[in-house]
CSV table of N, CA, C and O in Angstrom, one decimal:
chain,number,residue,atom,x,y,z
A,1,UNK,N,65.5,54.7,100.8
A,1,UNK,CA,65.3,54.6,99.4
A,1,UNK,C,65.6,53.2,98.9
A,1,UNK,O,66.5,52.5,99.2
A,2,UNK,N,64.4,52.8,98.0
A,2,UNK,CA,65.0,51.8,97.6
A,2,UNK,C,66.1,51.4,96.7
A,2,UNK,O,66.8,52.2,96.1
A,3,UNK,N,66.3,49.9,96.7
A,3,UNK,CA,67.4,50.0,95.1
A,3,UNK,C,67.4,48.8,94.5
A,3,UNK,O,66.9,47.9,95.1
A,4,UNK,N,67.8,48.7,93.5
A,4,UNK,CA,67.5,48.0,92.4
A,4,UNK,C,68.7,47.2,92.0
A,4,UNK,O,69.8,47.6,91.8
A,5,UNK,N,68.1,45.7,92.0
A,5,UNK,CA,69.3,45.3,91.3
A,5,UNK,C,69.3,44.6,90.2
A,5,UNK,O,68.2,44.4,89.7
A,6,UNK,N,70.3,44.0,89.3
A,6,UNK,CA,70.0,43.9,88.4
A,6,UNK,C,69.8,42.2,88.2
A,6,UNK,O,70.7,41.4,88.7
A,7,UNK,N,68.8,41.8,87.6
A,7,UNK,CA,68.9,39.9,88.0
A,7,UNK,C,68.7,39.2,86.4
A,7,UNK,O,68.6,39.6,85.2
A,8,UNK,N,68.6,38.5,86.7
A,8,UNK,CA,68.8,37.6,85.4
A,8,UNK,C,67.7,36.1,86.3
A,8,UNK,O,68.0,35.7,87.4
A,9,UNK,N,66.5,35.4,85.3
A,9,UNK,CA,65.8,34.7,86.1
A,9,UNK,C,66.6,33.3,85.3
A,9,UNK,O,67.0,33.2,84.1
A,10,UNK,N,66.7,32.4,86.2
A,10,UNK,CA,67.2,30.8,85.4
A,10,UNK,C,66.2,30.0,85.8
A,10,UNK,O,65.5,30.3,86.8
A,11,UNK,N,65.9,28.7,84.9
A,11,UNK,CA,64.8,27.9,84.9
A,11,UNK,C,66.5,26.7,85.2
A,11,UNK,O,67.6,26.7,84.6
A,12,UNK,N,65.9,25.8,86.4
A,12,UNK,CA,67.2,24.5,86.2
A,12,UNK,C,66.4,23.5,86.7
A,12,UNK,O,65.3,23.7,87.3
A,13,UNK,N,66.7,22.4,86.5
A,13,UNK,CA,66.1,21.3,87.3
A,13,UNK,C,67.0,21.5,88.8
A,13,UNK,O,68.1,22.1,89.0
A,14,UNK,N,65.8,20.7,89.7
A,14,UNK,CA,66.3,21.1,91.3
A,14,UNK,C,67.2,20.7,91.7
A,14,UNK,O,67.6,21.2,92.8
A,15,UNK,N,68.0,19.4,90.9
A,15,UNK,CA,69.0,18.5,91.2
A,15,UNK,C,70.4,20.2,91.1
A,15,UNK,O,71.2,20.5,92.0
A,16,UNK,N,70.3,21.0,89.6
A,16,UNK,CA,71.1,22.2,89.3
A,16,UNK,C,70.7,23.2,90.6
A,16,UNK,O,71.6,23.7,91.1
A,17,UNK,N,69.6,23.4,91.0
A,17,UNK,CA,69.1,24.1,91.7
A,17,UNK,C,70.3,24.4,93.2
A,17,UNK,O,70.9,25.4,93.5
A,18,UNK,N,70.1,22.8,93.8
A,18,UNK,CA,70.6,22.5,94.8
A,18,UNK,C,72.1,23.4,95.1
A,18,UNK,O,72.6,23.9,96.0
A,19,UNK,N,72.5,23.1,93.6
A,19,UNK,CA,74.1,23.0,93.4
A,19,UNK,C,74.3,24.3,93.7
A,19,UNK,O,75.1,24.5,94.6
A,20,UNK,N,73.6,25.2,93.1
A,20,UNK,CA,73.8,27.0,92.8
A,20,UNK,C,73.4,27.1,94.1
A,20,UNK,O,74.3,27.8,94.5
A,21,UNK,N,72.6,26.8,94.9
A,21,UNK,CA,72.0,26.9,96.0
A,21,UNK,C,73.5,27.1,97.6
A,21,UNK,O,73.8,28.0,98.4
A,22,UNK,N,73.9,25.9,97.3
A,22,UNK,CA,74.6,25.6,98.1
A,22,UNK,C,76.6,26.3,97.6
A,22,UNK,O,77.6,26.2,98.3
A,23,UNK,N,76.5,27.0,96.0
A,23,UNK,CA,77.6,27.6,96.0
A,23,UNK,C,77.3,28.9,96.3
A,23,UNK,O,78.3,29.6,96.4
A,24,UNK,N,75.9,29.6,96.6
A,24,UNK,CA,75.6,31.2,97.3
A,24,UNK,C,76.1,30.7,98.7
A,24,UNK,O,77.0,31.3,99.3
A,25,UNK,N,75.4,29.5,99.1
A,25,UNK,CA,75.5,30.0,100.5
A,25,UNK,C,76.9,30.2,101.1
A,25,UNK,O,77.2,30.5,102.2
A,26,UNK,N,78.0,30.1,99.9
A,26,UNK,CA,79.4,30.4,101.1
A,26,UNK,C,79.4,31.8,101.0
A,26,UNK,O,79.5,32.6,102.0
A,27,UNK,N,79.5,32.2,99.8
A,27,UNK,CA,79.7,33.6,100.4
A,27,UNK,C,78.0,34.9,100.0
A,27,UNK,O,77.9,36.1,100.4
A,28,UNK,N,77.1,34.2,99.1
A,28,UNK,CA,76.2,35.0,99.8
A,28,UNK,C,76.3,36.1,98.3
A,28,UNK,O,76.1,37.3,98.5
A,29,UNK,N,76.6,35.7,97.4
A,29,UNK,CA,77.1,36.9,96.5
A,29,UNK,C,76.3,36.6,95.2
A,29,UNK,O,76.4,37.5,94.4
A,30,UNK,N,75.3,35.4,94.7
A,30,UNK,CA,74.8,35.1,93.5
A,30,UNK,C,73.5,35.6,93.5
A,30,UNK,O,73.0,36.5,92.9
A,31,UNK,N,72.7,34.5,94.6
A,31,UNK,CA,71.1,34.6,94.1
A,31,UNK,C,70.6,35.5,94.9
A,31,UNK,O,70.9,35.8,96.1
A,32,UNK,N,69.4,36.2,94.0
A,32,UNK,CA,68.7,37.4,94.5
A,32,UNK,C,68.1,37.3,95.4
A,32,UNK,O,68.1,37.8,96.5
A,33,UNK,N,67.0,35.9,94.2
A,33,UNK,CA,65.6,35.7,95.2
A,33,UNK,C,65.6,34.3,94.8
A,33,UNK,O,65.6,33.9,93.6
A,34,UNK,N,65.6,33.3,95.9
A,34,UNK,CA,65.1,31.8,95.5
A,34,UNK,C,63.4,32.0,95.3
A,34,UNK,O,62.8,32.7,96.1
A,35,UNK,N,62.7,31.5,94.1
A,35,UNK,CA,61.4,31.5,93.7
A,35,UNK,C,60.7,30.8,94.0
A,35,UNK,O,59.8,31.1,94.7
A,36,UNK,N,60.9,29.1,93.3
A,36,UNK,CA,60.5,28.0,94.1
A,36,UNK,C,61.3,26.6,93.6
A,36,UNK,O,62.5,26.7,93.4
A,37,UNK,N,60.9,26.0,93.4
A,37,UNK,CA,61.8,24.2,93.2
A,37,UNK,C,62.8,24.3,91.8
A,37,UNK,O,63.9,23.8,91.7
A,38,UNK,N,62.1,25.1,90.8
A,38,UNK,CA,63.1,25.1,89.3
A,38,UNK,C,62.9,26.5,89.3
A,38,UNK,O,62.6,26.8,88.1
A,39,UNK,N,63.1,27.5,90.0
A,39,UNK,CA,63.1,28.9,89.1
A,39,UNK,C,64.5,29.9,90.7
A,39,UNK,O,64.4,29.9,92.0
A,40,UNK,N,65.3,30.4,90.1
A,40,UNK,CA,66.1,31.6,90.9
A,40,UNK,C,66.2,33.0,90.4
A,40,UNK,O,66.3,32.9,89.2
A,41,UNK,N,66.3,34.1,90.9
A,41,UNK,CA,66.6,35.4,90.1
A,41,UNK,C,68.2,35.3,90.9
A,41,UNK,O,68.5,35.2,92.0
A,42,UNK,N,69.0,35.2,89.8
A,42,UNK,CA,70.7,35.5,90.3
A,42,UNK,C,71.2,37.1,89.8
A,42,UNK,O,70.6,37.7,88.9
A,43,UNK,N,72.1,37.5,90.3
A,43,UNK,CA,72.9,38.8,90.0
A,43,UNK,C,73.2,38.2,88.4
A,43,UNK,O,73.5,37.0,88.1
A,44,UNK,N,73.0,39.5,87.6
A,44,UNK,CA,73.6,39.7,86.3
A,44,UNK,C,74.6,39.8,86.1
A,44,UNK,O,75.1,39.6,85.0
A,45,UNK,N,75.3,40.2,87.3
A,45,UNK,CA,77.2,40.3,86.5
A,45,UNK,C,77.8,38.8,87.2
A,45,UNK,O,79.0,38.7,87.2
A,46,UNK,N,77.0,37.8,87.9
A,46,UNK,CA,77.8,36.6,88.3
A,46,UNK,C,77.0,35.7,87.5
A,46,UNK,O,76.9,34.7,88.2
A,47,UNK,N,76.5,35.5,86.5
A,47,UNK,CA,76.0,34.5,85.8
A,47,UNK,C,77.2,33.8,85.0
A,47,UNK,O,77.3,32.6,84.9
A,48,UNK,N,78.2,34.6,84.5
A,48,UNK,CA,78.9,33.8,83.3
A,48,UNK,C,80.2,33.4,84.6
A,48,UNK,O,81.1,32.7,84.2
A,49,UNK,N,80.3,33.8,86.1
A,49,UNK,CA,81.0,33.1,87.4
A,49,UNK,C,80.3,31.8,87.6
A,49,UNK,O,80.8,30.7,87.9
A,50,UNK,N,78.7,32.1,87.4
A,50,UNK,CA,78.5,30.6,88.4
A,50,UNK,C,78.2,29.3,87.2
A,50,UNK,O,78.0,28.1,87.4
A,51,UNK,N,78.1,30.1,85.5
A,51,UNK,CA,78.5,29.1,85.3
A,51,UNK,C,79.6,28.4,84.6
A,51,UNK,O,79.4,27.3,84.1
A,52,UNK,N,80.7,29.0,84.5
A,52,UNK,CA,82.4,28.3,85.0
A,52,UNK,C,82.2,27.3,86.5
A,52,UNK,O,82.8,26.2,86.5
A,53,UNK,N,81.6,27.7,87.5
A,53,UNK,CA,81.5,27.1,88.9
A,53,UNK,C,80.8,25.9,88.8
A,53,UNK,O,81.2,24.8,89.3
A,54,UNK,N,79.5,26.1,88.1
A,54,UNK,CA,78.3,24.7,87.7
A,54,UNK,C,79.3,23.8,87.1
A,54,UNK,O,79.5,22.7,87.6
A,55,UNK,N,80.0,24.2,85.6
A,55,UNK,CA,80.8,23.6,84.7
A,55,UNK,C,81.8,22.7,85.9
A,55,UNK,O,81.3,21.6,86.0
A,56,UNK,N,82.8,22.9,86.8
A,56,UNK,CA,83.6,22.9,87.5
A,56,UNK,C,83.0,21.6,88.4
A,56,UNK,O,83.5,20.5,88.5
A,57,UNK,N,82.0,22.0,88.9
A,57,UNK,CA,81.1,21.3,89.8
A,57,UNK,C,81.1,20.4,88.9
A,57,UNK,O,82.0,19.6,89.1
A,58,UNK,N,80.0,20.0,87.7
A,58,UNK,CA,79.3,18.9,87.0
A,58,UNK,C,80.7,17.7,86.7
A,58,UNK,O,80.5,16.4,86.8
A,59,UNK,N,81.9,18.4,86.3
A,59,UNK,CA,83.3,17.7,86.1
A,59,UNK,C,83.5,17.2,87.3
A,59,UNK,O,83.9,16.0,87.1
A,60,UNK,N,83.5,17.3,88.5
A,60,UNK,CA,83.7,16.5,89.7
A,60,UNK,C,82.9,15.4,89.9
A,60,UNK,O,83.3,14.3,90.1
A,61,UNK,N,81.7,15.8,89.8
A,61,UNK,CA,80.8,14.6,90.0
A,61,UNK,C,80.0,13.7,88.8
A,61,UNK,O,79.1,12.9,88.9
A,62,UNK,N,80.7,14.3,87.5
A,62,UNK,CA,79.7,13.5,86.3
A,62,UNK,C,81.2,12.7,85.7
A,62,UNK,O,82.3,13.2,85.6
A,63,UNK,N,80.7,11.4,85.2
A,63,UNK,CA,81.8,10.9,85.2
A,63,UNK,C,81.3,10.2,83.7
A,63,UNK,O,80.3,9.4,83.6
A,64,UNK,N,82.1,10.5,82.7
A,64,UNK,CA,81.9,9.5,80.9
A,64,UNK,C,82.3,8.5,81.0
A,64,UNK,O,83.4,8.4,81.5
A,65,UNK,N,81.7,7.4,80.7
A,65,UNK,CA,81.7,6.1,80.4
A,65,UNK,C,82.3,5.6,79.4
A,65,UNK,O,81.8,6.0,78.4
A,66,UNK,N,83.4,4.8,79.3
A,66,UNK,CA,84.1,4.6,78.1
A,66,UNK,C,83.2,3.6,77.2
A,66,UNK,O,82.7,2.7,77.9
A,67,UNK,N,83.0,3.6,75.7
A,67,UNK,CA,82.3,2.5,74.7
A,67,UNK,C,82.9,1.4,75.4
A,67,UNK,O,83.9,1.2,76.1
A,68,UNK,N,81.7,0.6,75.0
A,68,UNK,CA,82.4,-1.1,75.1
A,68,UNK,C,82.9,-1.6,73.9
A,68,UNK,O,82.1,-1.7,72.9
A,69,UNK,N,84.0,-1.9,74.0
A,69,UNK,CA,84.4,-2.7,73.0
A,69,UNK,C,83.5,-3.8,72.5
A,69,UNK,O,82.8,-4.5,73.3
A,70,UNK,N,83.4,-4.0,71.2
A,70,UNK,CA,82.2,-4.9,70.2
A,70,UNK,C,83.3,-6.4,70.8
A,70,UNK,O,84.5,-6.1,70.9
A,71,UNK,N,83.1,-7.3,71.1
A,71,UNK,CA,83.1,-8.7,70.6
A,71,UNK,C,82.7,-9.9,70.3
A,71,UNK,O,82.0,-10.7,70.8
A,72,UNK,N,83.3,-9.8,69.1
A,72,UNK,CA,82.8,-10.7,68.0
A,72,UNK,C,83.7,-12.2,68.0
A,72,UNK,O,83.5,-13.1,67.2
């Protein structure tokens, strides 16, 4: 019998893609179905986990640049 699960589709750029990509493969628990370069179907009840995890992720590697001070 078949079964059904429940998914949720996301549109990301491939750079976000990669990310989600490579946080299923440890344990294999998010994405349904990889679609193609910007599209994934992920599980519905881990969307608001992977993105606390994306958030978590982007904080390690995006880094704010402080203003330059004006001198005059």
């Amino acid at each position: 019998m078949p079964r059904a699960i429940r998914g949720v589709l996301i549109e990301c750029e491939p750079a976000i893609k990669s990310i989600i990509v490579h946080l299923d493969s440890q344990l294999n628990d998010i994405i349904i179905e990889d679609l193609d370069e910007t599209h994934l179907v992920v599980k519905e009840n881990m969307v608001g986990t992977l993105k606390q995890k994306l958030e978590d992720r982007l904080k390690e590697t995006y880094r704010v640049e402080e203003p330059l001070e004006d001198s005059e």
